[in-house]
């Protein structure tokens, strides 16, 4: 296996931030991964796992070993009258998997069209959009333990999924590398169109008979109109999570800002769109040096060209501070800072 040294990570992160990886290996098989994890040279070294690099902000060079996970393959494992189980390698591009499933009429992830990143990263933060999360169709995943290369299977309950959360961001943070994900998809679709923008877009498209293809196309249209294409302008999608606040805090906020949008959240909490808070705090479309807040979606921070990770981080802190000052709400980054 080729281990490269002093590699620019700029092509491997959608923010387009320059950072150097001291050692860098592209992983094609589970055997290769286990071999490198158990090799005496690399075992003790810090490791950074990269999928599509669409949820990471580099603020420094990485002195350890970068593992770029390219594990391929999409396979149908089994099916019954209602379901089909599809297993994909962690390195498969997420949207390619969505397109594969739609092409075979396997329903369940059409609302998750056009999310950047890889299959392996998807359960890590329980990706979600337009009323669906990967946890809704998740069956199991396989992951390799960093400490000894052992391969383990995690079922749904083991993953502790929540809003943009899983056990791999908490108790097992930095301990496992996801190598495959199996989804249980539906042969008879249940359409998720409660999200207002989907209904509006389907109407604009003149769709009369709902299909998973039509929903996917509607989602792609909405996403391309709101979210900047990282090939043109560096970004990592939503930079912050939508905050979940207590009912009492929400009532206080609403008495001051009657138009504040909200959604119910677990444990009696209320979810408030961070994009709204950031826009109301005056940041939408603002540019600060090489960085900025996207003009179509205030939840997205962008690299206008030559930004460093530190500049983006500073902008995120300024946004956090002004939202905290104006609304008393603390925004939490969704993006992982390295
Ligand atoms: N809003 C504003 N101004 C903005 C952006 C949003 O006022 O600039 C308000 C509007 O009231 C809007 C509401 O926020 O109705 C919700 O906005 P949007 O539908 O764009 O969704 P979001 O809550 O900002 C979340 C996800 C997105 C996902 C969409 C659709 C998070 C952190 N983000 O964004 O996920 O695509 O919902 O389901 O939960 C991502 O994680 O990278 C991502 C793009």
Short mmCIF file of C-alpha atoms and ligand atoms in Angstrom, two decimals:
data_model
loop_
_atom_site.label_atom_id
_atom_site.label_comp_id
_atom_site.label_asym_id
_atom_site.label_seq_id
_atom_site.Cartn_x
_atom_site.Cartn_y
_atom_site.Cartn_z
CA UNK A 1 0.00 0.00 0.00
CA UNK A 2 1.29 3.43 -0.93
CA UNK A 3 1.79 5.83 1.98
CA UNK A 4 2.47 9.31 0.70
CA UNK A 5 4.10 12.09 2.68
CA UNK A 6 3.34 15.79 2.99
CA UNK A 7 0.23 15.75 0.86
CA UNK A 8 -1.98 18.78 0.27
CA UNK A 9 -5.45 18.08 1.68
CA UNK A 10 -7.03 20.90 -0.31
CA UNK A 11 -8.56 18.54 -2.92
CA UNK A 12 -9.96 16.39 -0.10
CA UNK A 13 -12.10 18.97 1.71
CA UNK A 14 -15.10 20.77 0.22
CA UNK A 15 -14.19 24.01 2.02
CA UNK A 16 -11.11 24.04 -0.24
CA UNK A 17 -8.82 24.85 2.70
CA UNK A 18 -5.09 24.30 2.32
CA UNK A 19 -3.59 21.97 4.94
CA UNK A 20 -0.83 19.39 4.77
CA UNK A 21 -1.22 15.77 5.84
CA UNK A 22 2.10 14.38 7.12
CA UNK A 23 1.24 10.83 5.99
CA UNK A 24 -1.58 9.93 3.62
CA UNK A 25 -3.02 6.60 2.51
CA UNK A 26 -5.98 5.80 0.25
CA UNK A 27 -7.78 2.71 1.52
CA UNK A 28 -9.40 0.39 -1.04
CA UNK A 29 -9.99 -2.76 1.04
CA UNK A 30 -10.73 -3.72 4.65
CA UNK A 31 -7.56 -5.85 4.66
CA UNK A 32 -5.45 -2.82 3.77
CA UNK A 33 -7.08 -0.84 6.54
CA UNK A 34 -6.49 -3.57 9.12
CA UNK A 35 -2.90 -3.96 7.95
CA UNK A 36 -2.08 -0.28 8.39
CA UNK A 37 -3.89 -0.01 11.74
CA UNK A 38 -1.92 -2.91 13.20
CA UNK A 39 1.44 -1.99 11.69
CA UNK A 40 3.96 -1.02 14.40
CA UNK A 41 4.98 2.08 12.42
CA UNK A 42 1.51 3.60 12.30
CA UNK A 43 -0.28 2.12 15.31
CA UNK A 44 0.59 4.87 17.77
CA UNK A 45 0.25 7.70 15.29
CA UNK A 46 -2.70 10.15 15.37
CA UNK A 47 -5.17 9.31 12.64
CA UNK A 48 -7.62 11.36 10.68
CA UNK A 49 -10.33 9.58 8.74
CA UNK A 50 -11.56 11.30 5.61
CA UNK A 51 -14.56 10.39 3.50
CA UNK A 52 -15.77 13.06 1.11
CA UNK A 53 -14.29 15.82 3.30
CA UNK A 54 -17.64 17.60 3.25
CA UNK A 55 -18.02 18.10 6.99
CA UNK A 56 -14.54 19.09 8.06
CA UNK A 57 -12.72 22.39 8.60
CA UNK A 58 -8.92 22.27 8.69
CA UNK A 59 -7.41 24.89 10.97
CA UNK A 60 -3.92 23.35 10.99
CA UNK A 61 -1.72 20.84 9.25
CA UNK A 62 -2.24 17.25 10.34
CA UNK A 63 0.94 15.70 11.70
CA UNK A 64 -0.32 12.10 11.79
CA UNK A 65 -1.73 9.66 9.25
CA UNK A 66 -4.66 10.63 7.05
CA UNK A 67 -6.78 7.67 5.95
CA UNK A 68 -8.85 8.46 2.89
CA UNK A 69 -11.55 5.78 2.79
CA UNK A 70 -12.31 4.67 -0.78
CA UNK A 71 -13.91 1.27 -0.06
CA UNK A 72 -16.16 0.61 -3.08
CA UNK A 73 -19.20 -1.50 -3.94
CA UNK A 74 -23.00 -1.50 -3.87
CA UNK A 75 -24.64 -4.92 -3.44
CA UNK A 76 -28.15 -6.18 -2.85
CA UNK A 77 -27.93 -8.65 0.03
CA UNK A 78 -31.47 -10.02 0.15
CA UNK A 79 -35.10 -9.07 -0.35
CA UNK A 80 -38.62 -10.02 0.65
CA UNK A 81 -42.01 -8.82 -0.58
CA UNK A 82 -41.65 -5.43 1.07
CA UNK A 83 -37.98 -4.69 1.58
CA UNK A 84 -34.59 -4.93 -0.01
CA UNK A 85 -31.31 -4.80 1.89
CA UNK A 86 -28.54 -2.90 0.13
CA UNK A 87 -24.98 -2.85 1.39
CA UNK A 88 -22.53 -0.17 0.25
CA UNK A 89 -18.84 0.37 0.86
CA UNK A 90 -17.95 3.37 3.02
CA UNK A 91 -16.15 5.06 0.13
CA UNK A 92 -19.16 5.09 -2.20
CA UNK A 93 -20.35 8.60 -2.98
CA UNK A 94 -23.64 9.04 -1.07
CA UNK A 95 -25.51 10.58 -3.99
CA UNK A 96 -24.38 7.73 -6.27
CA UNK A 97 -25.97 5.30 -3.81
CA UNK A 98 -29.18 7.35 -3.83
CA UNK A 99 -29.20 7.31 -7.65
CA UNK A 100 -28.53 3.56 -7.67
CA UNK A 101 -31.49 2.93 -5.37
CA UNK A 102 -33.81 5.23 -7.30
CA UNK A 103 -32.74 3.49 -10.54
CA UNK A 104 -33.82 0.16 -9.02
CA UNK A 105 -37.02 1.64 -7.53
CA UNK A 106 -35.83 1.08 -3.98
CA UNK A 107 -37.49 3.78 -1.89
CA UNK A 108 -36.39 5.46 1.31
CA UNK A 109 -33.45 7.75 0.59
CA UNK A 110 -34.80 9.88 -2.29
CA UNK A 111 -35.23 12.84 0.11
CA UNK A 112 -31.51 12.56 0.86
CA UNK A 113 -30.51 13.28 -2.75
CA UNK A 114 -27.49 15.44 -3.49
CA UNK A 115 -25.97 15.36 0.00
CA UNK A 116 -22.24 15.53 -0.47
CA UNK A 117 -19.95 13.08 1.19
CA UNK A 118 -19.58 9.34 1.37
CA UNK A 119 -21.66 6.43 2.61
CA UNK A 120 -19.29 5.87 5.54
CA UNK A 121 -19.78 9.39 6.86
CA UNK A 122 -23.57 9.27 6.57
CA UNK A 123 -24.45 7.37 9.79
CA UNK A 124 -21.69 9.13 11.71
CA UNK A 125 -23.80 12.27 11.86
CA UNK A 126 -27.13 10.66 10.92
CA UNK A 127 -27.48 12.76 7.77
CA UNK A 128 -30.93 14.18 7.25
CA UNK A 129 -32.90 16.44 4.96
CA UNK A 130 -36.50 17.20 3.99
CA UNK A 131 -38.09 15.08 6.67
CA UNK A 132 -35.91 11.95 6.38
CA UNK A 133 -32.80 10.79 8.22
CA UNK A 134 -30.56 7.85 7.40
CA UNK A 135 -31.65 6.24 10.69
CA UNK A 136 -35.11 5.73 9.14
CA UNK A 137 -33.72 3.11 6.72
CA UNK A 138 -30.59 2.02 8.56
CA UNK A 139 -30.10 -1.71 9.16
CA UNK A 140 -26.48 -2.09 10.30
CA UNK A 141 -22.91 -1.04 9.66
CA UNK A 142 -19.50 -2.60 9.88
CA UNK A 143 -16.63 -0.72 11.43
CA UNK A 144 -12.98 -1.43 12.10
CA UNK A 145 -11.56 -0.58 15.53
CA UNK A 146 -8.59 1.76 15.28
CA UNK A 147 -6.77 0.25 18.27
CA UNK A 148 -6.51 -3.31 16.93
CA UNK A 149 -8.13 -3.55 13.48
CA UNK A 150 -11.02 -5.74 14.74
CA UNK A 151 -14.14 -5.71 12.56
CA UNK A 152 -17.40 -5.13 14.46
CA UNK A 153 -21.05 -4.95 13.41
CA UNK A 154 -23.30 -2.24 14.84
CA UNK A 155 -27.07 -2.67 14.64
CA UNK A 156 -29.53 0.24 14.74
CA UNK A 157 -29.87 0.35 18.53
CA UNK A 158 -26.09 0.27 18.98
CA UNK A 159 -25.65 3.52 17.05
CA UNK A 160 -27.66 5.84 19.39
CA UNK A 161 -28.87 7.98 16.50
CA UNK A 162 -30.17 11.50 17.19
CA UNK A 163 -30.40 14.76 15.27
CA UNK A 164 -27.02 14.92 13.50
CA UNK A 165 -25.73 12.56 16.19
CA UNK A 166 -24.58 8.99 16.72
CA UNK A 167 -22.45 7.08 19.17
CA UNK A 168 -19.50 7.59 16.80
CA UNK A 169 -19.49 11.31 17.66
CA UNK A 170 -19.69 10.62 21.40
CA UNK A 171 -18.80 7.49 23.41
CA UNK A 172 -16.97 5.90 20.48
CA UNK A 173 -15.50 9.10 19.04
CA UNK A 174 -12.25 8.42 17.21
CA UNK A 175 -12.41 4.71 17.98
CA UNK A 176 -13.92 3.17 14.84
CA UNK A 177 -13.73 3.56 11.09
CA UNK A 178 -16.98 2.72 9.31
CA UNK A 179 -16.29 0.42 6.36
CA UNK A 180 -19.78 -0.51 5.11
CA UNK A 181 -23.40 0.45 5.66
CA UNK A 182 -26.48 -1.69 5.03
CA UNK A 183 -29.84 -0.02 4.42
CA UNK A 184 -33.29 -1.58 4.47
CA UNK A 185 -35.17 0.05 1.61
CA UNK A 186 -38.82 -0.21 0.60
CA UNK A 187 -40.23 -1.77 -2.52
CA UNK A 188 -43.50 0.11 -1.96
CA UNK A 189 -42.63 3.74 -1.36
CA UNK A 190 -43.93 5.94 1.43
CA UNK A 191 -43.59 9.47 0.11
CA UNK A 192 -42.30 12.16 2.46
CA UNK A 193 -43.56 15.45 1.07
CA UNK A 194 -44.60 17.26 4.24
CA UNK A 195 -41.71 19.67 3.83
CA UNK A 196 -43.31 22.76 2.27
CA UNK A 197 -40.61 23.46 -0.32
CA UNK A 198 -40.98 19.94 -1.76
CA UNK A 199 -44.69 20.42 -2.39
CA UNK A 200 -44.13 23.81 -4.00
CA UNK A 201 -41.35 22.44 -6.23
CA UNK A 202 -43.36 19.37 -7.27
CA UNK A 203 -46.17 21.71 -8.31
CA UNK A 204 -43.74 23.89 -10.27
CA UNK A 205 -42.45 20.74 -11.97
CA UNK A 206 -46.04 19.85 -12.95
CA UNK A 207 -45.82 16.45 -11.26
CA UNK A 208 -49.19 14.68 -11.16
CA UNK A 209 -48.16 11.17 -10.16
CA UNK A 210 -45.78 11.11 -7.27
CA UNK A 211 -42.69 8.91 -7.72
CA UNK A 212 -39.40 8.64 -5.89
CA UNK A 213 -37.74 9.97 -9.04
CA UNK A 214 -39.88 13.13 -8.89
CA UNK A 215 -39.13 13.65 -5.20
CA UNK A 216 -35.42 13.23 -5.84
CA UNK A 217 -35.55 15.77 -8.64
CA UNK A 218 -37.48 18.23 -6.49
CA UNK A 219 -34.93 17.86 -3.68
CA UNK A 220 -32.06 18.36 -6.14
CA UNK A 221 -33.70 21.53 -7.44
CA UNK A 222 -34.20 22.93 -3.93
CA UNK A 223 -30.66 22.09 -2.85
CA UNK A 224 -29.00 23.55 -5.94
CA UNK A 225 -30.98 26.77 -5.55
CA UNK A 226 -30.01 27.24 -1.87
CA UNK A 227 -26.71 25.53 -1.28
CA UNK A 228 -23.50 26.60 -3.01
CA UNK A 229 -21.72 24.03 -5.19
CA UNK A 230 -18.36 23.34 -3.49
CA UNK A 231 -16.71 23.06 -6.90
CA UNK A 232 -17.47 26.74 -7.35
CA UNK A 233 -17.35 28.07 -3.81
CA UNK A 234 -15.85 26.21 -0.87
CA UNK A 235 -18.27 25.26 1.90
CA UNK A 236 -19.37 22.35 4.06
CA UNK A 237 -23.16 22.69 3.92
CA UNK A 238 -24.77 23.69 7.20
CA UNK A 239 -21.97 24.96 9.43
CA UNK A 240 -24.14 24.90 12.57
CA UNK A 241 -26.77 22.59 13.93
CA UNK A 242 -30.27 23.95 14.42
CA UNK A 243 -30.39 24.64 18.17
CA UNK A 244 -32.89 22.78 20.33
CA UNK A 245 -34.06 24.97 23.19
CA UNK A 246 -36.42 24.50 26.14
CA UNK A 247 -40.10 25.42 25.80
CA UNK A 248 -39.59 28.22 28.35
CA UNK A 249 -36.67 29.72 26.40
CA UNK A 250 -38.71 29.43 23.22
CA UNK A 251 -41.67 31.28 24.78
CA UNK A 252 -39.30 34.08 25.81
CA UNK A 253 -37.88 34.24 22.28
CA UNK A 254 -41.33 34.22 20.72
CA UNK A 255 -42.60 37.02 22.92
CA UNK A 256 -39.81 39.21 21.54
CA UNK A 257 -39.79 37.83 17.98
CA UNK A 258 -43.30 36.58 17.17
CA UNK A 259 -42.24 35.42 13.68
CA UNK A 260 -39.55 33.00 14.85
CA UNK A 261 -40.01 29.68 12.98
CA UNK A 262 -39.92 26.49 15.05
CA UNK A 263 -40.28 22.72 14.88
CA UNK A 264 -40.97 20.21 17.65
CA UNK A 265 -37.86 18.41 18.95
CA UNK A 266 -37.46 15.37 21.22
CA UNK A 267 -37.85 15.66 25.01
CA UNK A 268 -40.35 18.53 24.76
CA UNK A 269 -37.74 20.85 23.29
CA UNK A 270 -38.20 23.23 20.38
CA UNK A 271 -35.92 23.38 17.34
CA UNK A 272 -35.27 26.84 15.92
CA UNK A 273 -33.64 27.22 12.49
CA UNK A 274 -30.13 28.58 12.95
CA UNK A 275 -30.38 30.09 9.44
CA UNK A 276 -33.21 32.34 10.64
CA UNK A 277 -31.29 33.45 13.75
CA UNK A 278 -28.17 34.20 11.69
CA UNK A 279 -30.15 36.09 9.06
CA UNK A 280 -31.98 38.16 11.70
CA UNK A 281 -28.62 38.96 13.30
CA UNK A 282 -27.69 40.59 9.98
CA UNK A 283 -25.18 38.10 8.63
CA UNK A 284 -26.85 36.72 5.53
CA UNK A 285 -24.78 37.45 2.40
CA UNK A 286 -22.07 39.25 4.43
CA UNK A 287 -18.45 38.98 3.40
CA UNK A 288 -15.54 39.21 5.83
CA UNK A 289 -12.19 39.12 4.03
CA UNK A 290 -11.97 35.79 2.21
CA UNK A 291 -14.92 34.32 4.07
CA UNK A 292 -18.64 34.87 4.10
CA UNK A 293 -22.17 33.84 4.96
CA UNK A 294 -24.02 32.44 1.95
CA UNK A 295 -26.59 34.79 0.44
CA UNK A 296 -29.23 32.07 -0.17
CA UNK A 297 -28.85 30.14 3.09
CA UNK A 298 -27.37 31.81 6.16
CA UNK A 299 -26.51 28.48 7.77
CA UNK A 300 -23.72 27.97 5.25
CA UNK A 301 -20.32 29.64 5.68
CA UNK A 302 -18.24 29.95 2.54
CA UNK A 303 -14.65 30.29 1.42
CA UNK A 304 -14.53 33.01 -1.22
CA UNK A 305 -11.19 31.78 -2.48
CA UNK A 306 -8.08 31.87 -0.39
CA UNK A 307 -9.52 31.62 3.13
CA UNK A 308 -7.65 29.75 5.82
CA UNK A 309 -9.46 27.47 8.23
CA UNK A 310 -8.73 29.93 11.02
CA UNK A 311 -10.49 32.72 9.13
CA UNK A 312 -13.60 30.55 8.70
CA UNK A 313 -13.41 29.58 12.36
CA UNK A 314 -13.16 33.24 13.39
CA UNK A 315 -16.19 34.09 11.26
CA UNK A 316 -18.12 31.22 12.87
CA UNK A 317 -17.22 32.57 16.32
CA UNK A 318 -18.39 36.07 15.37
CA UNK A 319 -21.68 34.64 14.12
CA UNK A 320 -22.07 32.60 17.31
CA UNK A 321 -21.34 35.64 19.46
CA UNK A 322 -23.85 37.89 17.75
CA UNK A 323 -26.61 35.23 17.78
CA UNK A 324 -25.92 34.64 21.49
CA UNK A 325 -26.04 38.37 22.18
CA UNK A 326 -29.24 39.04 20.21
CA UNK A 327 -31.23 35.93 21.05
CA UNK A 328 -29.49 34.30 24.01
CA UNK A 329 -29.16 31.10 21.93
CA UNK A 330 -25.91 29.17 21.64
CA UNK A 331 -25.12 27.82 18.17
CA UNK A 332 -23.14 24.62 18.01
CA UNK A 333 -20.95 23.79 15.01
CA UNK A 334 -22.07 20.81 12.94
CA UNK A 335 -18.80 20.76 11.03
CA UNK A 336 -15.83 18.94 12.62
CA UNK A 337 -12.87 21.19 13.35
CA UNK A 338 -9.40 19.70 12.91
N1 LIG B 1 -34.15 30.31 7.31
C1 LIG B 1 -34.01 31.69 7.25
N2 LIG B 1 -32.91 32.20 6.63
C2 LIG B 1 -31.96 31.43 6.07
C3 LIG B 1 -32.08 30.03 6.13
C4 LIG B 1 -33.19 29.49 6.77
O1 LIG B 1 -34.84 32.42 7.75
O2 LIG B 1 -31.00 31.98 5.51
C5 LIG B 1 -35.32 29.74 7.99
C6 LIG B 1 -36.59 29.74 7.17
O3 LIG B 1 -37.64 30.01 8.05
C7 LIG B 1 -36.75 28.32 6.71
C8 LIG B 1 -36.13 27.56 7.85
O4 LIG B 1 -35.08 28.41 8.33
O5 LIG B 1 -38.08 28.00 6.54
C9 LIG B 1 -35.53 26.24 7.45
O6 LIG B 1 -34.59 26.43 6.40
P1 LIG B 1 -34.15 25.26 5.43
O7 LIG B 1 -35.36 24.58 4.91
O8 LIG B 1 -33.20 25.81 4.43
O9 LIG B 1 -33.47 24.22 6.38
P2 LIG B 1 -32.41 24.39 7.55
O10 LIG B 1 -33.10 24.12 8.84
O11 LIG B 1 -31.70 25.69 7.43
C10 LIG B 1 -31.75 21.87 7.62
C11 LIG B 1 -30.52 21.02 7.50
C12 LIG B 1 -30.07 20.92 6.06
C13 LIG B 1 -31.20 20.29 5.27
C14 LIG B 1 -32.46 21.17 5.41
C15 LIG B 1 -33.66 20.56 4.76
C16 LIG B 1 -29.38 21.26 9.61
C17 LIG B 1 -28.19 21.79 10.34
N3 LIG B 1 -29.46 21.56 8.33
O12 LIG B 1 -31.40 23.19 7.23
O13 LIG B 1 -28.95 20.04 6.02
O14 LIG B 1 -30.86 20.19 3.90
O15 LIG B 1 -32.78 21.33 6.81
O16 LIG B 1 -34.15 19.50 5.52
O17 LIG B 1 -30.20 20.58 10.21
C18 LIG B 1 -26.57 20.01 6.12
O18 LIG B 1 -26.69 19.38 7.17
O19 LIG B 1 -25.46 20.30 5.63
C19 LIG B 1 -27.78 20.46 5.42
C20 LIG B 1 -27.73 21.20 4.31
#
